[in-house]
Short mmCIF file of C-alpha atoms and ligand atoms in Angstrom, two decimals:
data_model
loop_
_atom_site.label_atom_id
_atom_site.label_comp_id
_atom_site.label_asym_id
_atom_site.label_seq_id
_atom_site.Cartn_x
_atom_site.Cartn_y
_atom_site.Cartn_z
CA UNK A 13 12.86 16.46 13.87
CA UNK A 14 9.61 17.14 15.72
CA UNK A 15 7.37 14.96 13.95
CA UNK A 16 5.16 12.87 16.39
CA UNK A 17 4.02 9.70 14.54
CA UNK A 18 1.87 6.47 15.26
CA UNK A 19 2.40 3.49 12.98
CA UNK A 20 -0.27 1.14 12.21
CA UNK A 21 1.03 -2.23 11.08
CA UNK A 22 4.56 -1.46 12.63
CA UNK A 23 5.52 -5.44 12.49
CA UNK A 24 5.09 -5.42 8.85
CA UNK A 25 7.66 -4.56 5.94
CA UNK A 26 6.90 -0.96 5.66
CA UNK A 27 6.27 -0.55 9.39
CA UNK A 28 9.76 -1.88 10.39
CA UNK A 29 11.22 0.41 7.73
CA UNK A 30 9.43 3.10 9.04
CA UNK A 31 10.89 2.65 12.46
CA UNK A 32 14.46 2.73 10.70
CA UNK A 33 13.69 6.24 9.37
CA UNK A 34 12.12 7.29 13.07
CA UNK A 35 15.29 5.88 14.59
CA UNK A 36 17.53 7.84 12.33
CA UNK A 37 15.69 11.04 12.64
CA UNK A 38 14.69 10.91 16.14
CA UNK A 39 11.13 10.98 15.29
CA UNK A 40 8.88 10.50 18.30
CA UNK A 41 6.51 7.44 18.03
CA UNK A 42 3.55 7.32 20.23
CA UNK A 43 1.60 4.41 19.13
CA UNK A 44 2.42 1.10 17.55
CA UNK A 45 -0.09 -1.81 16.19
CA UNK A 46 -0.13 -5.26 15.00
CA UNK A 47 -2.30 -8.08 13.93
CA UNK A 48 -0.17 -11.12 16.02
CA UNK A 49 3.39 -10.77 15.71
CA UNK A 50 3.67 -9.64 19.34
CA UNK A 51 7.36 -10.78 19.82
CA UNK A 52 8.31 -8.03 17.35
CA UNK A 53 6.06 -5.58 18.68
CA UNK A 54 7.30 -5.99 22.20
CA UNK A 55 10.78 -5.48 20.97
CA UNK A 56 9.83 -2.44 19.31
CA UNK A 57 7.75 -1.08 22.27
CA UNK A 58 10.82 -1.39 24.27
CA UNK A 59 13.10 0.49 22.01
CA UNK A 60 10.67 3.12 20.99
CA UNK A 61 8.72 3.58 24.32
CA UNK A 62 5.25 4.45 22.67
CA UNK A 63 2.54 5.06 25.08
CA UNK A 64 0.19 2.78 23.60
CA UNK A 65 0.28 -0.32 21.60
CA UNK A 66 -2.63 -2.15 20.17
CA UNK A 67 -3.03 -5.79 18.79
CA UNK A 68 -5.90 -7.00 16.83
CA UNK A 69 -5.89 -10.49 18.00
CA UNK A 70 -7.04 -10.41 21.59
CA UNK A 71 -5.43 -13.70 22.79
CA UNK A 72 -1.96 -12.06 21.40
CA UNK A 73 -2.83 -8.68 23.32
CA UNK A 74 -3.21 -10.49 26.49
CA UNK A 75 0.14 -12.10 26.17
CA UNK A 76 1.76 -8.88 25.28
CA UNK A 77 -0.06 -7.32 28.38
CA UNK A 78 1.86 -9.56 30.52
CA UNK A 79 5.02 -9.44 28.64
CA UNK A 80 4.85 -5.55 28.92
CA UNK A 81 3.77 -5.42 32.64
CA UNK A 82 6.91 -4.14 33.73
CA UNK A 83 6.41 -0.90 31.65
CA UNK A 84 3.76 1.89 31.67
CA UNK A 85 2.84 1.04 28.00
CA UNK A 86 -0.72 0.69 27.48
CA UNK A 87 -1.87 -2.46 25.54
CA UNK A 88 -5.35 -2.25 23.67
CA UNK A 89 -6.94 -5.16 21.63
CA UNK A 90 -9.31 -5.79 18.84
CA UNK A 91 -10.33 -3.46 16.29
CA UNK A 92 -11.32 -0.65 18.86
CA UNK A 93 -7.72 -1.01 19.88
CA UNK A 94 -6.38 -0.10 16.53
CA UNK A 95 -8.56 2.89 16.12
CA UNK A 96 -7.52 4.11 19.49
CA UNK A 97 -4.03 4.05 18.45
CA UNK A 98 -4.92 5.63 14.83
CA UNK A 99 -6.61 8.63 16.73
CA UNK A 100 -4.01 8.89 19.71
CA UNK A 101 -3.69 12.43 20.68
CA UNK A 102 -0.04 13.04 20.85
CA UNK A 103 0.45 12.12 17.37
CA UNK A 104 0.42 14.52 14.54
CA UNK A 105 1.11 12.15 11.56
CA UNK A 106 -0.37 8.54 11.10
CA UNK A 107 1.72 5.95 8.94
CA UNK A 108 -0.82 3.21 7.81
CA UNK A 109 1.20 0.15 7.02
CA UNK A 110 -1.67 -2.28 7.46
CA UNK A 111 -2.06 -4.75 4.58
CA UNK A 112 -5.84 -4.86 2.87
CA UNK A 113 -8.97 -3.12 3.14
CA UNK A 114 -8.59 -3.65 7.24
CA UNK A 115 -6.69 -0.39 6.92
CA UNK A 116 -9.67 1.73 5.86
CA UNK A 117 -11.62 2.43 9.09
CA UNK A 118 -7.98 3.22 10.93
CA UNK A 119 -7.42 5.65 8.02
CA UNK A 120 -10.55 7.39 8.27
CA UNK A 121 -10.36 7.57 12.19
CA UNK A 122 -7.02 9.18 11.90
CA UNK A 123 -8.32 11.75 9.34
CA UNK A 124 -11.12 12.72 11.42
CA UNK A 125 -8.73 13.06 14.44
CA UNK A 126 -7.09 15.64 12.50
CA UNK A 127 -4.04 13.60 11.53
CA UNK A 128 -1.93 13.76 8.48
CA UNK A 129 -1.64 10.39 6.83
CA UNK A 130 1.41 8.74 5.04
CA UNK A 131 -0.31 6.06 3.50
CA UNK A 132 1.17 2.82 2.34
CA UNK A 133 -2.08 0.91 2.69
CA UNK A 134 -3.10 1.35 -1.03
CA UNK A 135 -6.20 -0.87 -0.62
CA UNK A 136 -8.04 1.99 1.58
CA UNK A 137 -7.57 4.28 -1.54
CA UNK A 138 -8.49 1.50 -4.09
CA UNK A 139 -11.57 0.85 -2.18
CA UNK A 140 -12.89 4.10 -0.75
CA UNK A 141 -11.05 6.83 -2.78
CA UNK A 142 -13.82 9.20 -3.08
CA UNK A 143 -14.61 8.85 0.81
CA UNK A 144 -11.11 9.29 1.94
CA UNK A 145 -10.50 12.39 -0.27
CA UNK A 146 -13.44 13.94 0.91
CA UNK A 147 -12.64 13.25 4.74
CA UNK A 148 -9.03 14.68 3.91
CA UNK A 149 -10.62 18.04 2.38
CA UNK A 150 -13.04 18.26 5.24
CA UNK A 151 -10.60 17.74 7.98
CA UNK A 152 -7.87 19.77 6.11
CA UNK A 153 -5.19 17.16 6.78
CA UNK A 154 -2.58 16.21 4.28
CA UNK A 155 -2.34 12.58 2.45
CA UNK A 156 1.38 11.83 1.62
CA UNK A 157 1.88 8.84 -0.83
CA UNK A 158 4.29 5.99 0.67
CA UNK A 159 4.04 3.75 -2.39
CA UNK A 160 7.07 4.09 -4.19
CA UNK A 161 5.68 4.73 -7.76
CA UNK A 162 3.12 7.47 -6.26
CA UNK A 163 6.01 9.03 -4.08
CA UNK A 164 7.80 9.41 -7.25
CA UNK A 165 4.93 11.31 -9.10
CA UNK A 166 4.51 13.42 -5.95
CA UNK A 167 8.25 14.26 -6.02
CA UNK A 168 8.15 15.00 -9.78
CA UNK A 169 4.92 17.17 -9.59
CA UNK A 170 6.91 19.40 -6.92
CA UNK A 171 7.10 22.99 -8.44
CA UNK A 172 4.77 21.87 -11.38
CA UNK A 173 2.05 24.37 -12.25
CA UNK A 174 -1.43 22.94 -11.60
CA UNK A 175 -2.69 22.43 -15.38
CA UNK A 176 0.61 21.20 -16.66
CA UNK A 177 0.41 17.53 -16.32
CA UNK A 178 -0.61 15.37 -19.41
CA UNK A 179 -0.08 11.97 -17.91
CA UNK A 180 1.47 9.61 -15.28
CA UNK A 181 3.74 6.85 -16.30
CA UNK A 182 3.73 4.23 -13.45
CA UNK A 183 6.64 1.80 -13.89
CA UNK A 184 6.29 -2.02 -12.96
CA UNK A 185 8.90 -4.48 -12.17
CA UNK A 186 6.74 -7.03 -13.78
CA UNK A 187 7.16 -9.31 -10.64
CA UNK A 188 8.25 -12.77 -10.07
CA UNK A 189 6.81 -14.19 -13.65
CA UNK A 190 7.78 -11.50 -15.98
CA UNK A 191 8.31 -12.94 -19.46
CA UNK A 192 6.01 -16.10 -18.63
CA UNK A 193 3.00 -17.05 -20.63
CA UNK A 194 -0.35 -18.28 -19.40
CA UNK A 195 0.89 -22.08 -20.02
CA UNK A 196 4.00 -21.57 -17.93
CA UNK A 197 2.03 -20.20 -15.14
CA UNK A 198 -0.31 -23.25 -14.66
CA UNK A 199 1.52 -24.94 -11.81
CA UNK A 200 3.66 -22.14 -10.28
CA UNK A 201 4.05 -22.51 -6.67
CA UNK A 202 3.35 -20.05 -3.58
CA UNK A 203 7.37 -20.11 -2.94
CA UNK A 204 8.12 -19.11 -6.66
CA UNK A 205 5.13 -16.39 -6.76
CA UNK A 206 6.94 -15.10 -3.26
CA UNK A 207 10.26 -14.50 -4.99
CA UNK A 208 10.27 -10.93 -6.19
CA UNK A 209 13.15 -9.78 -8.20
CA UNK A 210 13.93 -6.38 -6.51
CA UNK A 211 11.84 -5.46 -3.35
CA UNK A 212 11.45 -7.51 -0.11
CA UNK A 213 7.85 -7.03 0.99
CA UNK A 214 5.00 -8.73 2.78
CA UNK A 215 3.41 -11.68 1.20
CA UNK A 216 0.11 -10.38 -0.07
CA UNK A 217 1.92 -7.47 -2.00
CA UNK A 218 4.44 -9.79 -3.15
CA UNK A 219 1.83 -11.74 -4.91
CA UNK A 220 0.05 -9.03 -6.07
CA UNK A 221 3.20 -8.23 -8.01
CA UNK A 222 3.30 -11.68 -9.40
CA UNK A 223 -0.13 -11.32 -10.86
CA UNK A 224 0.37 -7.37 -11.73
CA UNK A 225 -2.78 -6.92 -9.59
CA UNK A 226 -0.61 -4.51 -7.59
CA UNK A 227 -0.06 -2.24 -10.49
CA UNK A 228 -3.75 -2.36 -11.19
CA UNK A 229 -4.64 -1.53 -7.67
CA UNK A 230 -1.78 1.38 -8.20
CA UNK A 231 -3.50 2.51 -11.14
CA UNK A 232 -6.78 3.23 -9.11
CA UNK A 233 -4.53 4.61 -6.28
CA UNK A 234 -3.01 7.08 -8.63
CA UNK A 235 -6.30 7.94 -9.99
CA UNK A 236 -7.52 9.20 -6.56
CA UNK A 237 -4.14 10.79 -5.33
CA UNK A 238 -3.37 12.87 -8.53
CA UNK A 239 -7.16 13.51 -9.77
CA UNK A 240 -6.46 11.77 -13.28
CA UNK A 241 -8.44 9.41 -15.36
CA UNK A 242 -7.53 5.82 -16.47
CA UNK A 243 -6.46 7.14 -19.92
CA UNK A 244 -4.08 9.30 -18.52
CA UNK A 245 -2.28 6.56 -16.57
CA UNK A 246 0.31 4.50 -18.50
CA UNK A 247 1.92 1.62 -17.23
CA UNK A 248 5.53 0.66 -18.29
CA UNK A 249 7.56 -2.44 -17.42
CA UNK A 250 10.95 -1.29 -16.03
CA UNK A 251 12.54 -4.59 -14.69
CA UNK A 252 15.58 -2.74 -12.75
CA UNK A 253 13.22 -0.81 -10.45
CA UNK A 254 15.44 2.35 -10.74
CA UNK A 255 13.01 4.72 -12.23
CA UNK A 256 10.09 4.73 -9.72
CA UNK A 257 7.78 6.53 -11.96
CA UNK A 258 7.38 9.42 -14.30
CA UNK A 259 5.23 12.47 -15.21
CA UNK A 260 4.71 13.54 -18.91
CA UNK A 261 3.97 17.31 -19.20
CA UNK A 262 1.92 19.28 -21.75
CA UNK A 263 5.05 20.24 -23.58
CA UNK A 264 6.10 16.63 -23.51
CA UNK A 265 8.97 17.11 -21.20
CA UNK A 266 9.15 13.89 -18.98
CA UNK A 267 10.28 13.93 -15.38
CA UNK A 268 11.43 10.78 -13.51
CA UNK A 269 12.62 10.04 -9.92
CA UNK A 270 15.27 7.49 -9.49
CA UNK A 271 17.03 5.91 -6.80
CA UNK A 272 17.87 2.51 -5.74
CA UNK A 273 14.89 0.30 -4.72
CA UNK A 274 14.63 0.81 -0.97
CA UNK A 275 11.15 2.07 0.59
CA UNK A 276 12.95 4.07 3.18
CA UNK A 277 13.21 6.94 0.55
CA UNK A 278 9.48 7.28 0.05
CA UNK A 279 8.75 6.68 3.76
CA UNK A 280 11.31 9.31 4.64
CA UNK A 281 9.99 11.85 2.17
CA UNK A 282 6.32 11.21 3.42
CA UNK A 283 7.46 12.05 7.00
CA UNK A 284 9.81 14.87 6.23
CA UNK A 285 7.95 16.66 3.13
CA UNK A 286 9.02 19.26 1.62
CA UNK A 287 12.35 18.68 3.54
CA UNK A 288 15.26 16.33 2.25
CA UNK A 289 17.37 14.68 5.25
CA UNK A 290 20.31 12.44 4.99
CA UNK A 291 19.55 8.62 4.50
CA UNK A 292 20.98 5.32 5.20
CA UNK A 293 20.06 4.10 1.81
CA UNK A 294 22.68 3.66 -0.86
CA UNK A 295 23.49 6.19 -3.29
CA UNK A 296 22.42 5.33 -7.00
CA UNK A 297 25.18 4.68 -9.14
CA UNK A 298 23.88 4.42 -12.66
CA UNK A 299 27.46 3.61 -14.13
CA UNK A 300 27.03 0.19 -12.31
CA UNK A 301 23.37 -0.28 -13.33
CA UNK A 302 24.51 0.56 -16.98
CA UNK A 303 21.24 -0.50 -18.67
CA UNK A 304 17.54 0.54 -17.84
CA UNK A 305 15.18 -1.21 -19.96
CA UNK A 306 11.36 -0.75 -20.74
CA UNK A 307 8.64 -2.66 -22.36
CA UNK A 308 4.76 -2.70 -22.56
CA UNK A 309 3.03 -5.16 -20.12
CA UNK A 310 1.56 -8.20 -21.21
CA UNK A 311 -1.83 -7.86 -20.33
CA UNK A 312 -3.25 -10.99 -21.90
CA UNK A 313 -1.19 -13.08 -19.43
CA UNK A 314 -1.52 -10.57 -16.40
CA UNK A 315 -5.30 -10.01 -16.66
CA UNK A 316 -5.57 -8.42 -13.42
CA UNK A 317 -4.14 -5.17 -14.94
CA UNK A 318 -6.90 -4.66 -17.57
CA UNK A 319 -9.33 -6.00 -14.78
CA UNK A 320 -8.41 -3.11 -12.38
CA UNK A 321 -8.80 -0.53 -15.11
CA UNK A 322 -12.24 -1.95 -15.99
CA UNK A 323 -13.38 -1.53 -12.47
CA UNK A 324 -11.87 1.87 -12.07
CA UNK A 325 -13.63 3.17 -15.25
CA UNK A 326 -16.91 1.52 -13.98
CA UNK A 327 -16.49 3.37 -10.50
CA UNK A 328 -18.73 3.28 -7.48
CA UNK A 329 -18.27 -0.14 -5.61
CA UNK A 330 -16.36 -1.81 -8.52
CA UNK A 331 -12.78 -1.26 -7.25
CA UNK A 332 -13.83 -2.13 -3.75
CA UNK A 333 -15.16 -5.39 -5.22
CA UNK A 334 -12.23 -6.27 -7.35
CA UNK A 335 -9.98 -5.87 -4.24
CA UNK A 336 -11.92 -7.57 -2.20
CA UNK A 337 -11.91 -10.58 -4.53
CA UNK A 338 -8.09 -10.08 -4.91
CA UNK A 339 -7.66 -10.17 -1.06
CA UNK A 340 -9.67 -13.40 -0.79
CA UNK A 341 -8.18 -15.00 -3.81
CA UNK A 342 -4.51 -14.26 -2.72
CA UNK A 343 -5.28 -15.67 0.80
CA UNK A 344 -6.45 -18.91 -0.64
CA UNK A 345 -3.55 -19.20 -3.08
CA UNK A 346 -1.27 -18.57 0.07
CA UNK A 347 -3.07 -21.24 1.78
CA UNK A 348 -2.38 -23.75 -1.37
CA UNK A 349 -6.19 -24.03 -1.86
CA UNK A 350 -6.28 -22.40 -5.35
CA UNK A 351 -3.75 -22.13 -8.32
CA UNK A 352 -2.04 -18.99 -9.24
CA UNK A 353 -4.25 -18.57 -12.43
CA UNK A 354 -7.41 -18.78 -10.29
CA UNK A 355 -6.45 -15.57 -8.71
CA UNK A 356 -7.19 -13.53 -12.13
CA UNK A 357 -9.96 -15.90 -12.92
CA UNK A 358 -11.65 -15.03 -9.43
CA UNK A 359 -11.09 -11.25 -9.78
CA UNK A 360 -12.39 -11.07 -13.25
CA UNK A 361 -15.46 -13.35 -12.78
CA UNK A 362 -16.36 -11.38 -9.57
CA UNK A 363 -16.16 -8.08 -11.24
CA UNK A 364 -17.98 -9.27 -14.27
CA UNK A 365 -20.86 -10.44 -12.07
CA UNK A 366 -21.36 -7.61 -9.58
CA UNK A 367 -24.32 -5.68 -10.45
CA UNK A 368 -24.63 -3.21 -7.67
CA UNK A 369 -23.58 -0.08 -9.75
CA UNK A 370 -24.18 2.81 -7.82
CA UNK A 371 -22.49 5.94 -6.03
CA UNK A 372 -21.01 5.09 -2.63
CA UNK A 373 -21.76 7.35 0.28
CA UNK A 374 -20.73 5.64 3.37
CA UNK A 375 -17.52 3.34 4.32
CA UNK A 376 -20.23 0.96 5.62
CA UNK A 377 -21.48 0.13 2.36
CA UNK A 378 -18.00 -0.57 1.02
CA UNK A 379 -17.20 -2.95 3.74
CA UNK A 380 -20.36 -4.55 3.43
CA UNK A 381 -19.84 -5.25 -0.35
CA UNK A 382 -16.15 -6.34 0.63
CA UNK A 383 -17.79 -8.93 3.13
CA UNK A 384 -20.40 -10.20 0.59
CA UNK A 385 -17.46 -10.82 -1.87
CA UNK A 386 -15.30 -12.56 0.49
CA UNK A 387 -17.95 -15.00 1.66
CA UNK A 388 -18.97 -15.93 -1.75
CA UNK A 389 -15.12 -16.81 -2.57
CA UNK A 390 -14.54 -18.57 0.61
CA UNK A 391 -14.01 -22.39 0.74
P1 NDP B 406 3.06 -6.68 5.77
O1 NDP B 406 2.22 -8.06 5.64
O2 NDP B 406 4.55 -7.01 5.83
O3 NDP B 406 2.65 -6.00 7.28
C1 NDP B 406 1.12 -5.88 7.26
C2 NDP B 406 1.12 -4.89 8.80
O4 NDP B 406 -0.13 -5.08 9.12
C3 NDP B 406 1.71 -6.08 9.78
O5 NDP B 406 2.06 -5.22 11.10
C4 NDP B 406 0.54 -6.80 10.37
O6 NDP B 406 0.77 -7.36 11.70
C5 NDP B 406 -0.71 -5.91 10.33
N1 NDP B 406 -1.85 -6.31 10.03
C6 NDP B 406 -2.08 -7.59 9.07
N2 NDP B 406 -3.44 -7.72 9.21
C7 NDP B 406 -3.99 -6.83 9.93
C8 NDP B 406 -5.45 -6.39 10.25
N3 NDP B 406 -6.58 -7.16 9.63
N4 NDP B 406 -5.93 -5.40 11.02
C9 NDP B 406 -4.65 -4.76 11.59
N5 NDP B 406 -3.37 -4.93 11.13
C10 NDP B 406 -3.07 -6.16 10.68
O7 NDP B 406 2.53 -5.96 4.70
P2 NDP B 406 3.46 -4.81 4.06
O8 NDP B 406 4.20 -3.93 4.95
O9 NDP B 406 4.25 -5.31 2.83
O10 NDP B 406 2.64 -3.96 3.32
C11 NDP B 406 1.66 -2.93 4.12
C12 NDP B 406 0.86 -2.06 3.04
O11 NDP B 406 1.83 -1.15 2.40
C13 NDP B 406 0.10 -2.83 2.03
O12 NDP B 406 -1.05 -2.31 1.57
C14 NDP B 406 1.23 -2.85 0.82
O13 NDP B 406 0.36 -2.83 -0.28
C15 NDP B 406 1.78 -1.41 1.06
N6 NDP B 406 2.81 -1.27 0.41
C16 NDP B 406 4.01 -2.17 0.71
C17 NDP B 406 5.13 -2.15 0.06
C18 NDP B 406 6.25 -2.76 0.58
O14 NDP B 406 7.58 -2.64 0.26
N7 NDP B 406 6.13 -3.67 1.64
C19 NDP B 406 5.51 -1.07 -0.96
C20 NDP B 406 4.28 -0.42 -1.20
C21 NDP B 406 3.00 -0.46 -0.71
P3 NDP B 406 1.37 -8.72 12.13
O15 NDP B 406 2.83 -8.51 11.58
O16 NDP B 406 1.01 -9.06 13.36
O17 NDP B 406 0.57 -9.78 11.06
MG1 MG B 407 4.29 0.34 -5.47
#
């Protein structure tokens, strides 16, 4: 492998699994970043010998600088440090595994520096799909999906003629509270919400799976990645997470991508496309799985999914506003300051009350709306 990469958010769930793939295929890693988890970042830096590491928190960066003083690795801090990693000259591809809209500026920085993007950070596309797509076109770079559903669709689309697609079928595990009704969700705890049936992920996306906001964000992400409207995206509950998503073609042929639930498959494909290399991931044995089940999502109980669809149809800043409200609400839920059902309530009310409908031209407009929404929700 001759790939040269930078990983933004290397200490998170996707970041660590990306380093697994890099280790296996001898992919050169030039820069790594984190927010505060410097012990793990130090360990990663010592193993992968990047030339640059960046830590958002300045105090943590100072401590890491001391810890790495016996090496030649440069340690930068703050937002400027993260942006320097995003544009670091020796990498050709930037894996964005930062959580939340904090990933937007680094994504744009990397695109403007001519890097291909392997994008796990779905909030970037949700909040600023139009701007990111335009920047990708202008810079002539590639945007590879890492999110498993979008990678599945991307894989199914290989060899498919341009005008053959009828619709996308995004599969959803249903999250920790599948089958529950609103009355069952009144008193659920943070610990219960963090118990995902099939995937081990960062806490924000695990809560998003429990509320099904994650699927709503993924509908918006898919609309930008594959240039399709809300009506062309179906969501299907599939508890086993074996079919990662499907496409239906005009002749009603349906293509699906299957595999054990392990993010290293989509991460690796984003880094090795169009090649297929060996993988440490377990083989899928369908005779053991035996049954694959499907059902419609319960949108009355899990309101975040229809709220996201509504935001997508309204366009402009609405998806960014829905995302900001969700990020703020999930944070409050994780801090045990609000209940689980207040998450959809806050997201729904924020979208319903937002009246700034207009086209967006600049990322600053998105980040300003994001800040406005967050400060209105903070407590
Ligand atoms: P984690 O919370 O596990 O990791 C997030 C990473 O981003 C960490 O390295 C963290 O640093 C860093 N980070 C956090 N906040 C900031 C910030 N404000 N600025 C810069 N860096 C920051 O998240 P995941 O790996 O689970 O998810 C990452 C992204 O990938 C999300 O957008 C998620 O939706 C998406 N995704 C994740 C999947 C998964 O399986 N985990 C599957 C599909 C998509 P530190 O460790 O120091 O806190
Ligand atoms: Mg996903």
